[in-house]
Coordinates of C-alpha atoms in Angstrom, one line a residue:
X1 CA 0.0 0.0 0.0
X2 CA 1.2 3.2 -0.5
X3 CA 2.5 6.5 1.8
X4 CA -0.3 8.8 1.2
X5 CA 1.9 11.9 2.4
X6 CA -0.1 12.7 5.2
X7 CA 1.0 14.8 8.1
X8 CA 1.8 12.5 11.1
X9 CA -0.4 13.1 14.1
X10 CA 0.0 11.6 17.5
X11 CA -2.7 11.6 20.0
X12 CA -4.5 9.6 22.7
X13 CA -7.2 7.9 23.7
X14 CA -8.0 8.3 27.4
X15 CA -11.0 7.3 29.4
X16 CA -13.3 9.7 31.5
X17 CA -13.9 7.4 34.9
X18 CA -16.9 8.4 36.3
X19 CA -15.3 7.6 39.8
X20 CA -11.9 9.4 39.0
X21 CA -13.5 12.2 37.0
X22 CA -10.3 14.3 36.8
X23 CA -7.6 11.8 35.7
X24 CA -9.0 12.1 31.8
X25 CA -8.4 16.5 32.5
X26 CA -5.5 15.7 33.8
X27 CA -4.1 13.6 31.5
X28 CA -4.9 15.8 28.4
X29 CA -3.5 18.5 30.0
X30 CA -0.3 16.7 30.1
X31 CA -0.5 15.5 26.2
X32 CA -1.3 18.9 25.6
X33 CA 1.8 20.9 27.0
X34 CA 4.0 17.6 25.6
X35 CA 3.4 18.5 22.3
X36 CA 0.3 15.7 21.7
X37 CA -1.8 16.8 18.3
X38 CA -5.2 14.5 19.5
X39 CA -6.5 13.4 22.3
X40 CA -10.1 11.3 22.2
X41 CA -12.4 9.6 25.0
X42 CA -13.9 6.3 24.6
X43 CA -17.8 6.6 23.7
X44 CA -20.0 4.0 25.5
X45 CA -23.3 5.4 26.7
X46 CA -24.7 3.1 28.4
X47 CA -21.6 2.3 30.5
X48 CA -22.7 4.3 33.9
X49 CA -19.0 4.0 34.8
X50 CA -18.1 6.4 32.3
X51 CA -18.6 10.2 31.8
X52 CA -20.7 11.2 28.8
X53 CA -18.0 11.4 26.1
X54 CA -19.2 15.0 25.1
X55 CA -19.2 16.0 28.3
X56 CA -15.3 15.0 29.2
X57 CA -14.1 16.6 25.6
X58 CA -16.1 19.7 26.7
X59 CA -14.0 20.1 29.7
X60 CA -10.6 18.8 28.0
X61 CA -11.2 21.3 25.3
X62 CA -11.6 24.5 27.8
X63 CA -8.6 22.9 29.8
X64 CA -6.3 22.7 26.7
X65 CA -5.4 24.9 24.1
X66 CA -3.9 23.2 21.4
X67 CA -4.8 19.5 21.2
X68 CA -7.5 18.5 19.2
X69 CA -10.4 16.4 20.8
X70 CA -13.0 13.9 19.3
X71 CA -15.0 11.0 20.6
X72 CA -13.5 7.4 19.6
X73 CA -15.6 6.7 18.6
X74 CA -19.0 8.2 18.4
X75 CA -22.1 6.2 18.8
X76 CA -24.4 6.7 16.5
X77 CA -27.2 4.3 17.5
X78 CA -27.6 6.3 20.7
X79 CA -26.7 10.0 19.0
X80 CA -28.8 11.2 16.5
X81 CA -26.6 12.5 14.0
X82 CA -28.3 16.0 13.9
X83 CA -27.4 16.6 17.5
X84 CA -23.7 15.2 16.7
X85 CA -23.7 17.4 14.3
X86 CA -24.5 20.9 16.0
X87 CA -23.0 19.4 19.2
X88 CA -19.2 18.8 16.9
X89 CA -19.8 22.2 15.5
X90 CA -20.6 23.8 18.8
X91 CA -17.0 22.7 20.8
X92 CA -15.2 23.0 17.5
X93 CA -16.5 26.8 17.7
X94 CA -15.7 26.9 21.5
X95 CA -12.2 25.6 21.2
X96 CA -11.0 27.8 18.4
X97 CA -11.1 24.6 16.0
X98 CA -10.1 21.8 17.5
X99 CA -12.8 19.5 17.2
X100 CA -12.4 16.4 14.8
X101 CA -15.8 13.7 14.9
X102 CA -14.9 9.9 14.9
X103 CA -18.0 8.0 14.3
X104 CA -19.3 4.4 15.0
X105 CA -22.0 2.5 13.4
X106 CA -22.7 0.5 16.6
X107 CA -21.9 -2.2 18.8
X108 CA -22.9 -4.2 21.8
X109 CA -26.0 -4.4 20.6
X110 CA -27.8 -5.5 23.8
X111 CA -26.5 -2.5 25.7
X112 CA -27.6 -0.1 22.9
X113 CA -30.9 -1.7 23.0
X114 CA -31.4 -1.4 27.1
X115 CA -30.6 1.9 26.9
X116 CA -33.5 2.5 24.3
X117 CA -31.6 2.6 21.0
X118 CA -32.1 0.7 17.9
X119 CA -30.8 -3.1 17.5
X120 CA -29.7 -3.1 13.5
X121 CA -28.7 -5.4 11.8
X122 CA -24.7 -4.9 9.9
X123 CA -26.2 -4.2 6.4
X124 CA -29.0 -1.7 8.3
X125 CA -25.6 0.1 10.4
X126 CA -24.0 0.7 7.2
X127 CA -27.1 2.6 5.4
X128 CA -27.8 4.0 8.5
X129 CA -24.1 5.6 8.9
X130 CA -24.2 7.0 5.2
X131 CA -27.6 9.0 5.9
X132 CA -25.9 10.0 9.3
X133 CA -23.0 11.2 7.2
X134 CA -25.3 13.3 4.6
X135 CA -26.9 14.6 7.5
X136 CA -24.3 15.7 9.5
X137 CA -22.5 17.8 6.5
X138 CA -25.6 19.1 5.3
X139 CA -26.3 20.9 9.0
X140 CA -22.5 21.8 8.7
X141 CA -23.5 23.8 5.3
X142 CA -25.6 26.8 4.8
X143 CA -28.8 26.5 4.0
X144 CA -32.6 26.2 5.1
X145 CA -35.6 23.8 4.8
X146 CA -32.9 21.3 4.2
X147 CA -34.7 17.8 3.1
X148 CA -32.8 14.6 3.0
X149 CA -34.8 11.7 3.0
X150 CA -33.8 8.4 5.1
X151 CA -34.5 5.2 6.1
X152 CA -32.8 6.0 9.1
X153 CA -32.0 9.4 9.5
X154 CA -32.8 12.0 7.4
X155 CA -33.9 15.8 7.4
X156 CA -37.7 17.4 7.0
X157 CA -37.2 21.4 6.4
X158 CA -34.2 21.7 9.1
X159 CA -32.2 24.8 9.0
X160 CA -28.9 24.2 9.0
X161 CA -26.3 25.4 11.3
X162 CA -23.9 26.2 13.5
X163 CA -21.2 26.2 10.7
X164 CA -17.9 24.5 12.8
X165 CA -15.0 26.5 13.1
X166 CA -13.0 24.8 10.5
X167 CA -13.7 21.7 8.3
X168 CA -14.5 18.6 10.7
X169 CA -13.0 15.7 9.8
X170 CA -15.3 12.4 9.8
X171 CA -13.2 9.3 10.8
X172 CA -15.2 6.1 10.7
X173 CA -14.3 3.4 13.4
X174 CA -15.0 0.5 10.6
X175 CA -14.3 -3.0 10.9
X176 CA -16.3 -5.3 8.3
X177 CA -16.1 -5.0 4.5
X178 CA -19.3 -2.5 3.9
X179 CA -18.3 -0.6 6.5
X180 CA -14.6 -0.2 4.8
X181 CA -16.5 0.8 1.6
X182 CA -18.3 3.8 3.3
X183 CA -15.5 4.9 4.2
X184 CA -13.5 4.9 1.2
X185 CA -16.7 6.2 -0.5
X186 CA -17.5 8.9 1.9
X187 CA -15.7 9.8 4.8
X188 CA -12.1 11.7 5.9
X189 CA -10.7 9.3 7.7
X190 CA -10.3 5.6 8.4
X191 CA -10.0 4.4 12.5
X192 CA -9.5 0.7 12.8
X193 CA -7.5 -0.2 16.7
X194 CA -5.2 -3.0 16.8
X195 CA -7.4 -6.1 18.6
X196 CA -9.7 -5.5 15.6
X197 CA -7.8 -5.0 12.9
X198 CA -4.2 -5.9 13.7
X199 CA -1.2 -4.9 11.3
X200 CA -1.5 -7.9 9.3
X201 CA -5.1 -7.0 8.0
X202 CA -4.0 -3.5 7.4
X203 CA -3.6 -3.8 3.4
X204 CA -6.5 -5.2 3.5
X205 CA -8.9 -3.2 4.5
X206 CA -6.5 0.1 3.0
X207 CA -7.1 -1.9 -0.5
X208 CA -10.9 -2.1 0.0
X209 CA -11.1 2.0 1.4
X210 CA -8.9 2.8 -1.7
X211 CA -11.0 1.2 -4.0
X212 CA -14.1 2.5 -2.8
X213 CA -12.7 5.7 -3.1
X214 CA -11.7 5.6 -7.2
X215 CA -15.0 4.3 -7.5
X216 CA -16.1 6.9 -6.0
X217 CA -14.2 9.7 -7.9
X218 CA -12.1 10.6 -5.5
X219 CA -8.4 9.9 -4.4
X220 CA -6.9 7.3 -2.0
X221 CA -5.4 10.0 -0.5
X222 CA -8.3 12.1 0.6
X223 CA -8.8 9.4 3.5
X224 CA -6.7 9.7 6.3
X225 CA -5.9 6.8 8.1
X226 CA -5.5 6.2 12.1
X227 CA -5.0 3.7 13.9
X228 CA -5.8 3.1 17.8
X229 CA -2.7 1.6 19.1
X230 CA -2.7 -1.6 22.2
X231 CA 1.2 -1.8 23.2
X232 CA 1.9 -5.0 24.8
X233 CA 2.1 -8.7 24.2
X234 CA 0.2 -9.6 21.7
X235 CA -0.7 -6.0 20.7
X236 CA 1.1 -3.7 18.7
X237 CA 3.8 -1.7 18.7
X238 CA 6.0 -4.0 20.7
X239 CA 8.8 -3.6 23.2
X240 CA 10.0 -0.8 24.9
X241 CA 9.2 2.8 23.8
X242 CA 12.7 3.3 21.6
X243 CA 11.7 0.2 19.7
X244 CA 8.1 1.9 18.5
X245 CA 9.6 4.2 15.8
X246 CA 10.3 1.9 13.4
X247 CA 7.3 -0.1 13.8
X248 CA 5.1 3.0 13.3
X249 CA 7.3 4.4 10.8
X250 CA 6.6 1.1 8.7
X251 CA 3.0 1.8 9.2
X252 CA 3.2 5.4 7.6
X253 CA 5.4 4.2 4.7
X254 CA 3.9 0.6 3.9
X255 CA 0.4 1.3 4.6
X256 CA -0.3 5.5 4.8
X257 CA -1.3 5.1 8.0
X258 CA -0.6 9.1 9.3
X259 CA -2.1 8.9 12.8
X260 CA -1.4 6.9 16.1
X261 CA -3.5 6.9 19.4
X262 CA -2.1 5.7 22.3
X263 CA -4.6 4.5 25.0
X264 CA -2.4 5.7 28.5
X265 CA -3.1 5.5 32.1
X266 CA 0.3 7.3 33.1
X267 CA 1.8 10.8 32.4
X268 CA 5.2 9.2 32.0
X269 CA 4.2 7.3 29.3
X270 CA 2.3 10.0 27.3
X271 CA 5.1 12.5 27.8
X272 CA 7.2 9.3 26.4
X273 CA 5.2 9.2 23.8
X274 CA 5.6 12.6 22.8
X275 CA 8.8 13.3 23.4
X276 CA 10.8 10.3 22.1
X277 CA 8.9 8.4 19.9
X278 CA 6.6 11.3 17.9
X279 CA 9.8 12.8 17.1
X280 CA 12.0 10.0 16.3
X281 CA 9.2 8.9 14.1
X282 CA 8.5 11.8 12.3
X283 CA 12.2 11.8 11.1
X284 CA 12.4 8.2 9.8
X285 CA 9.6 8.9 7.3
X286 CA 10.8 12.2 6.4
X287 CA 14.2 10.8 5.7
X288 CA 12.6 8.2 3.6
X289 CA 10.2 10.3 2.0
X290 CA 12.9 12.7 0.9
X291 CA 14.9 9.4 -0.2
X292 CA 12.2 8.4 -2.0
X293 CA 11.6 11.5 -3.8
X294 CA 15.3 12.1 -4.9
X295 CA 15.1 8.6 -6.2
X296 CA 16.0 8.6 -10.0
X297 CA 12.4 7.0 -11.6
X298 CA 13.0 4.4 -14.7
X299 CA 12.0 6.6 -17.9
X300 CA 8.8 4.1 -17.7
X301 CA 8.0 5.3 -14.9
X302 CA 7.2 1.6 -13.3
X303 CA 9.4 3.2 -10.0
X304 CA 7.7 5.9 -8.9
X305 CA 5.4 4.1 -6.1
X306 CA 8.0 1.3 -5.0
X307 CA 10.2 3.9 -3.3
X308 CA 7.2 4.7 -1.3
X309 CA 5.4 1.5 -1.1
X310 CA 7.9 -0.1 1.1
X311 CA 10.3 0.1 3.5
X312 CA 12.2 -3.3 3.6
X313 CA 15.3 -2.9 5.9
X314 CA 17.4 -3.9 3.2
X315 CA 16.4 -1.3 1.6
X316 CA 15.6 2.0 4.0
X317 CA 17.1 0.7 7.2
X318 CA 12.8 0.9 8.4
X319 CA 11.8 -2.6 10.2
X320 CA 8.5 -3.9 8.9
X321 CA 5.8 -3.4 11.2
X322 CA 5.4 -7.0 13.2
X323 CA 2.7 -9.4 12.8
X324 CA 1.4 -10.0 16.9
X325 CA 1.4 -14.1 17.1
X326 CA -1.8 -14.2 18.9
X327 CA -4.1 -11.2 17.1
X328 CA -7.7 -12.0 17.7
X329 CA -9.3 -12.1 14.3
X330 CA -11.1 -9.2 12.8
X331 CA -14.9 -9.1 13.3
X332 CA -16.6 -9.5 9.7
X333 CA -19.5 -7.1 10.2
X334 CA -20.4 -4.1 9.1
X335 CA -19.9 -1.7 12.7
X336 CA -17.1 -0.1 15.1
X337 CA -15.7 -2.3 17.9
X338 CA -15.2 1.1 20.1
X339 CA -18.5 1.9 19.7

């Protein structure tokens, strides 16, 4: 798969304890003054354990002042996606632009449904996260008596309104093959995590999300793709901290993968996280995308990817991003696993 170019981000995903309601501030105010670029909550409703997700980026938001905060992911069976969308626009408004809206078609089904929302099936979560998607930018445009009409979700007359601050990304938490085509089809951004799609089903699911997009008329590289990081056996990126830039280096330059969330419990390791391995990442790809570009191409032209499709040590001195031994497979279905 190829380096889409992107921008690397580095963020994290922390979660707002209902019985230590702080730590999640806390914590974001420390990936904020170590140089973090993202930092998301967790999104489960129905979990009375946890603070409503809007609620905790609310609060990060007015606590930070340069991070940029979105729910990972949202969900959408219990969040109408007109109320995401004025409630996205709102904070991104409040926060000078620092909102960004990672969506979920739905999950744990039995909780949704105890807690009132809608039990779909996977082909019924896809067509419901499209119309969500229409909806959501057409309340983000100008207009009035806006009519959309849904299966699911759609619009009767609505004004829209608030514009956001700046243009909100939507990254979709998807997991089964529809989903993957949505994406590519539709959306700014591609979030998979690690115990759901582990590196060895990355290219797959990057082929399906680029293919969707050329059908669609648009360009591969107009989806961003993330990734929600799990360090630790079995998880990915392994070892110790100095041994995660190349790993996630491999990522950018095999795969395009441009942005890494670190689930953290610890200041130490989020101000690790920032100030060793963003940095040390950031200069393996640029010093292989500058290799890459100074590359002489063959007059045919049949070179011009392969500098930037791979990053065999041999060859760039990058280590190929490790396979975990005991990956739990990926769920076939059509929804988020975080949502």
């Amino acid at each position: 798969m190829p380096d889409y170019g992107h921008d690397l981000l580095f963020g994290a995903v922390l979660v707002p304890s209902a019985g230590h309601a702080d730590d999640a501030v806390a914590l974001a105010r420390v990936a904020d003054r170590a140089g973090l670029d993202l930092v998301s909550v967790p999104d489960h409703p129905y979990r009375p354990e946890l603070l409503d997700a809007w609620m905790a980026l609310a609060v990060i938001a007015a606590s930070t002042t340069r991070v940029r905060v979105f729910p990972n992911v949202a969900n959408l069976p219990l969040r109408p996606p007109a109320v995401l969308a004025r409630t996205a626009a709102g904070l991104d408004l409040l926060s000078g632009g620092r909102v960004e809206l990672g969506l979920g078609a739905g999950s744990y089904w039995d909780a949704i449904a105890a807690d009132g929302g809608p039990r779909r099936s996977p082909g019924e979560a896809v067509r419901a996260t499209r119309e969500a998607i229409d909806v959501i930018r057409a309340l983000w445009r100008e207009g009035q008596g806006i009519r959309l009409p849904g299966e699911h979700y759609g619009l009767d007359g609505a004004a829209a309104g608030p514009a956001p601050a700046h243009p909100i990304g939507i990254w979709v938490g998807a997991v089964g093959p529809r989903m993957l085509e949505l994406t590519g089809a539709t959306a700014d951004g591609w979030l998979p995590s690690v115990p759901h799609v582990p590196p060895r089903r990355l290219a797959a699911g990057h082929r399906v999300v680029d293919e969707a997009a050329l059908a669609a008329g648009r360009a591969p590289f107009e989806v961003r793709r993330l990734y929600n990081l799990s360090p630790g056996p079995g998880g990915f990126p392994r070892g110790p901290l100095d041994a995660w830039p190349e790993q996630l280096a491999a990522l950018a330059l095999e795969h395009g993968t441009s942005g890494f969330l670190l689930p953290a419990h610890q200041p130490a390791l989020l101000q690790g996280f920032a100030a060793d391995v963003a940095p040390a990442t950031r200069e393996l790809v640029t010093a292989e995308r500058k290799r890459a570009a100074d590359a002489p191409r063959p007059a045919d032209g049949s070179g011009a990817a392969r500098g930037r499709d791979s990053v065999a040590g041999r060859r760039t001195g990058v280590a190929g991003a490790p396979v975990p031994a005991a990956s739990a497979p990926a769920r076939s279905r059509a929804a988020s696993p975080r949502s």
